[in-house]
């Protein structure tokens, strides 16, 4: 694998002008903090870029043209949120009811109650064991079917009803809530470090309510084992149209035996006349499984070597939502949603949209697995440990429990599933050794991947085509000790788009023009995916609402495997998969963090 030459003949730098202004509002609750903040930099460029002729030229020419690469930017991170506090519970009195004429008109606010009790750890005789959905027997199916039938039969205004359970996701994820004490600050549990913790609590209460409806405290929800070959289809218990586990609004092409695509590029099979269409899609089942396992390996291992790479960026009281997703959230999680939702529905309901995804029972099985993968991640060693920051530990949420009590839970009470009374059935973890491989030989091009591309040395950029840029590495040739101490992280900053569009772009590092990089290749550093949020209830029109977020990808293993450890710079290529023309990226840089 060729790597980028390191002779510093010319000076090159990037105008990384972040338009981040995501500081939170003043509050008395604040206390001073000195955190290292992920993805909220306010970087300015210290060097003006040298003129380079590089539009659409092959990478090799660019390298020659530049006479080697020498990025001289010293990026600073001077927009640390110097103050912080845990994210408070939502203010139920200010839950927004969308007006009738919003594109998707629903009221997802829960029944109001002013009586909030604090969560207490449950007592139980034995652990509830959540089974792999593809392995359950008929008795289990009958039990879950019955429980869900009862839940669906509850009146809509009963906080335990299926409607209300689904609405939880809508209210917490589509700007239904503001943070208590911050009337202007929306509360959102996606694209940030609350993602895993929030969903753990969500499915915990869902499970407890189901158990209480059938009088069986040992009842445990199943997990969709999509990270293992025998779980890579929609589990059959969810596909019987006569059962309460069924949902009509799913993609009809993706029914069993179709193997899930954990890196789904949605338009790839939608419209034969579109340039995103690939007549060779889907690949063989064997190839799809292989690709899925590699993606799991990348997201769980190489892209998740630090706590924040896995959990997502810090999100504190008073801070605007969407500081940046963790590895598992972005992919496969978001892709599983999009792959499952019905492409024929206007808003990709149910699973393909945050407002509606809780209406599909499959949702709770998806999140069972996401939750299980969180527990597995903590056993993988290294620095894979939960955050110890109080602002994370003390963040809180509200849920109704099986007795219709409104309960306040804290992130810190949910760190160990066993203390909450549940565990997961042990099944194989087949992706542990599914390392991606460098694209070491020419593969036949499908003709539309990497060329033509545009080379840029200035940000912001709009992702309306394949774009490559060179990023300077502040440190190189690090010892294994240094690498263990700090992960080298590619930070893609100020990713901005309208929340009403779906977005996906892949990030490739050090590719060569003549090779097609697939998800199985080392060069495929990661993918950014935004799910539809569904509706906008600010007013009666589909008003634009911009999300500004950030993405962080682990580079240490990747560069080692590409033998690029000693290079001064890397070549980063963005491949827009959909929604690209609506995406602006304000900066890119390399950081080191533990
Ligand atoms: Cu709140 Cu699967 O998303």
PDB file of C-alpha atoms in Angstrom, residues 96-197:
ATOM      1  CA  UNK A  96     -44.576  20.738  22.346  1.00  0.00           C
ATOM      2  CA  UNK A  97     -47.737  19.548  20.682  1.00  0.00           C
ATOM      3  CA  UNK A  98     -47.252  19.812  16.954  1.00  0.00           C
ATOM      4  CA  UNK A  99     -49.912  21.824  15.172  1.00  0.00           C
ATOM      5  CA  UNK A 100     -52.330  19.988  12.918  1.00  0.00           C
ATOM      6  CA  UNK A 101     -50.736  21.106   9.728  1.00  0.00           C
ATOM      7  CA  UNK A 102     -47.194  19.981  10.438  1.00  0.00           C
ATOM      8  CA  UNK A 103     -46.065  17.403   7.867  1.00  0.00           C
ATOM      9  CA  UNK A 104     -46.568  14.647  10.375  1.00  0.00           C
ATOM     10  CA  UNK A 105     -49.230  15.599  12.758  1.00  0.00           C
ATOM     11  CA  UNK A 106     -49.062  13.765  16.018  1.00  0.00           C
ATOM     12  CA  UNK A 107     -48.969  14.650  19.629  1.00  0.00           C
ATOM     13  CA  UNK A 108     -46.202  12.687  21.216  1.00  0.00           C
ATOM     14  CA  UNK A 109     -46.259  14.326  24.646  1.00  0.00           C
ATOM     15  CA  UNK A 110     -46.872  11.920  27.518  1.00  0.00           C
ATOM     16  CA  UNK A 111     -49.709  12.276  30.038  1.00  0.00           C
ATOM     17  CA  UNK A 112     -48.737  14.955  32.528  1.00  0.00           C
ATOM     18  CA  UNK A 113     -47.891  14.238  36.131  1.00  0.00           C
ATOM     19  CA  UNK A 114     -46.232  16.470  38.687  1.00  0.00           C
ATOM     20  CA  UNK A 115     -45.393  13.572  40.991  1.00  0.00           C
ATOM     21  CA  UNK A 116     -41.939  12.408  40.158  1.00  0.00           C
ATOM     22  CA  UNK A 117     -40.334   9.641  42.162  1.00  0.00           C
ATOM     23  CA  UNK A 118     -36.676   8.752  42.180  1.00  0.00           C
ATOM     24  CA  UNK A 119     -35.672   5.446  40.692  1.00  0.00           C
ATOM     25  CA  UNK A 120     -34.692   2.655  43.090  1.00  0.00           C
ATOM     26  CA  UNK A 121     -32.829  -0.430  41.964  1.00  0.00           C
ATOM     27  CA  UNK A 122     -35.278  -3.327  41.677  1.00  0.00           C
ATOM     28  CA  UNK A 123     -35.159  -6.450  43.787  1.00  0.00           C
ATOM     29  CA  UNK A 124     -35.479  -9.729  41.952  1.00  0.00           C
ATOM     30  CA  UNK A 125     -34.923 -13.401  42.452  1.00  0.00           C
ATOM     31  CA  UNK A 126     -33.191 -14.196  39.249  1.00  0.00           C
ATOM     32  CA  UNK A 127     -31.902 -12.330  36.249  1.00  0.00           C
ATOM     33  CA  UNK A 128     -34.189 -11.945  33.272  1.00  0.00           C
ATOM     34  CA  UNK A 129     -32.247 -13.283  30.318  1.00  0.00           C
ATOM     35  CA  UNK A 130     -32.878 -11.493  27.051  1.00  0.00           C
ATOM     36  CA  UNK A 131     -32.743 -14.090  24.292  1.00  0.00           C
ATOM     37  CA  UNK A 132     -31.416 -13.768  20.750  1.00  0.00           C
ATOM     38  CA  UNK A 133     -34.588 -13.288  18.700  1.00  0.00           C
ATOM     39  CA  UNK A 134     -33.646 -15.913  16.113  1.00  0.00           C
ATOM     40  CA  UNK A 135     -33.271 -18.552  18.819  1.00  0.00           C
ATOM     41  CA  UNK A 136     -36.522 -18.300  20.755  1.00  0.00           C
ATOM     42  CA  UNK A 137     -39.105 -21.085  20.822  1.00  0.00           C
ATOM     43  CA  UNK A 138     -42.864 -21.024  20.278  1.00  0.00           C
ATOM     44  CA  UNK A 139     -43.648 -20.609  23.954  1.00  0.00           C
ATOM     45  CA  UNK A 140     -41.526 -17.527  24.132  1.00  0.00           C
ATOM     46  CA  UNK A 141     -43.118 -16.108  21.012  1.00  0.00           C
ATOM     47  CA  UNK A 142     -46.602 -16.765  22.448  1.00  0.00           C
ATOM     48  CA  UNK A 143     -45.670 -14.994  25.641  1.00  0.00           C
ATOM     49  CA  UNK A 144     -44.258 -11.899  23.959  1.00  0.00           C
ATOM     50  CA  UNK A 145     -47.171 -11.841  21.543  1.00  0.00           C
ATOM     51  CA  UNK A 146     -49.627 -11.929  24.446  1.00  0.00           C
ATOM     52  CA  UNK A 147     -47.815  -9.232  26.407  1.00  0.00           C
ATOM     53  CA  UNK A 148     -47.684  -6.908  23.434  1.00  0.00           C
ATOM     54  CA  UNK A 149     -51.328  -7.582  22.636  1.00  0.00           C
ATOM     55  CA  UNK A 150     -52.218  -6.444  26.129  1.00  0.00           C
ATOM     56  CA  UNK A 151     -50.011  -3.404  25.801  1.00  0.00           C
ATOM     57  CA  UNK A 152     -51.612  -2.493  22.497  1.00  0.00           C
ATOM     58  CA  UNK A 153     -55.051  -2.893  24.063  1.00  0.00           C
ATOM     59  CA  UNK A 154     -54.447  -0.307  26.776  1.00  0.00           C
ATOM     60  CA  UNK A 155     -56.131   3.039  26.181  1.00  0.00           C
ATOM     61  CA  UNK A 156     -53.918   5.499  24.350  1.00  0.00           C
ATOM     62  CA  UNK A 157     -53.666   7.826  27.313  1.00  0.00           C
ATOM     63  CA  UNK A 158     -52.373   5.095  29.615  1.00  0.00           C
ATOM     64  CA  UNK A 159     -48.638   5.774  29.897  1.00  0.00           C
ATOM     65  CA  UNK A 160     -48.020   2.030  29.607  1.00  0.00           C
ATOM     66  CA  UNK A 161     -49.831   1.698  26.280  1.00  0.00           C
ATOM     67  CA  UNK A 162     -47.944   0.849  23.122  1.00  0.00           C
ATOM     68  CA  UNK A 163     -48.879   4.228  21.690  1.00  0.00           C
ATOM     69  CA  UNK A 164     -47.300   5.977  24.643  1.00  0.00           C
ATOM     70  CA  UNK A 165     -44.244   3.721  24.525  1.00  0.00           C
ATOM     71  CA  UNK A 166     -43.728   4.674  20.889  1.00  0.00           C
ATOM     72  CA  UNK A 167     -44.274   8.329  21.703  1.00  0.00           C
ATOM     73  CA  UNK A 168     -41.423   8.306  24.201  1.00  0.00           C
ATOM     74  CA  UNK A 169     -39.039   8.060  21.301  1.00  0.00           C
ATOM     75  CA  UNK A 170     -40.801  10.804  19.421  1.00  0.00           C
ATOM     76  CA  UNK A 171     -40.805  13.249  22.329  1.00  0.00           C
ATOM     77  CA  UNK A 172     -37.166  12.679  23.285  1.00  0.00           C
ATOM     78  CA  UNK A 173     -35.881  12.609  19.744  1.00  0.00           C
ATOM     79  CA  UNK A 174     -37.852  15.064  17.686  1.00  0.00           C
ATOM     80  CA  UNK A 175     -37.517  18.151  19.810  1.00  0.00           C
ATOM     81  CA  UNK A 176     -40.684  17.562  21.780  1.00  0.00           C
ATOM     82  CA  UNK A 177     -38.923  18.520  24.976  1.00  0.00           C
ATOM     83  CA  UNK A 178     -36.833  21.293  26.367  1.00  0.00           C
ATOM     84  CA  UNK A 179     -34.413  20.788  29.243  1.00  0.00           C
ATOM     85  CA  UNK A 180     -35.896  21.669  32.609  1.00  0.00           C
ATOM     86  CA  UNK A 181     -34.620  25.135  33.485  1.00  0.00           C
ATOM     87  CA  UNK A 182     -33.596  25.917  29.907  1.00  0.00           C
ATOM     88  CA  UNK A 183     -36.804  26.943  28.139  1.00  0.00           C
ATOM     89  CA  UNK A 184     -35.005  27.611  24.883  1.00  0.00           C
ATOM     90  CA  UNK A 185     -32.819  24.552  24.766  1.00  0.00           C
ATOM     91  CA  UNK A 186     -34.191  21.472  23.050  1.00  0.00           C
ATOM     92  CA  UNK A 187     -33.523  18.115  24.587  1.00  0.00           C
ATOM     93  CA  UNK A 188     -32.315  15.361  22.328  1.00  0.00           C
ATOM     94  CA  UNK A 189     -30.773  12.032  23.198  1.00  0.00           C
ATOM     95  CA  UNK A 190     -29.262  11.247  19.817  1.00  0.00           C
ATOM     96  CA  UNK A 191     -25.952  12.343  18.348  1.00  0.00           C
ATOM     97  CA  UNK A 192     -24.365  12.554  21.772  1.00  0.00           C
ATOM     98  CA  UNK A 193     -23.095  10.583  24.744  1.00  0.00           C
ATOM     99  CA  UNK A 194     -26.613  10.049  26.126  1.00  0.00           C
ATOM    100  CA  UNK A 195     -27.551   7.756  23.267  1.00  0.00           C
ATOM    101  CA  UNK A 196     -26.682   4.401  24.831  1.00  0.00           C
ATOM    102  CA  UNK A 197     -27.751   5.301  28.350  1.00  0.00           C
TER     103      UNK A 197
END
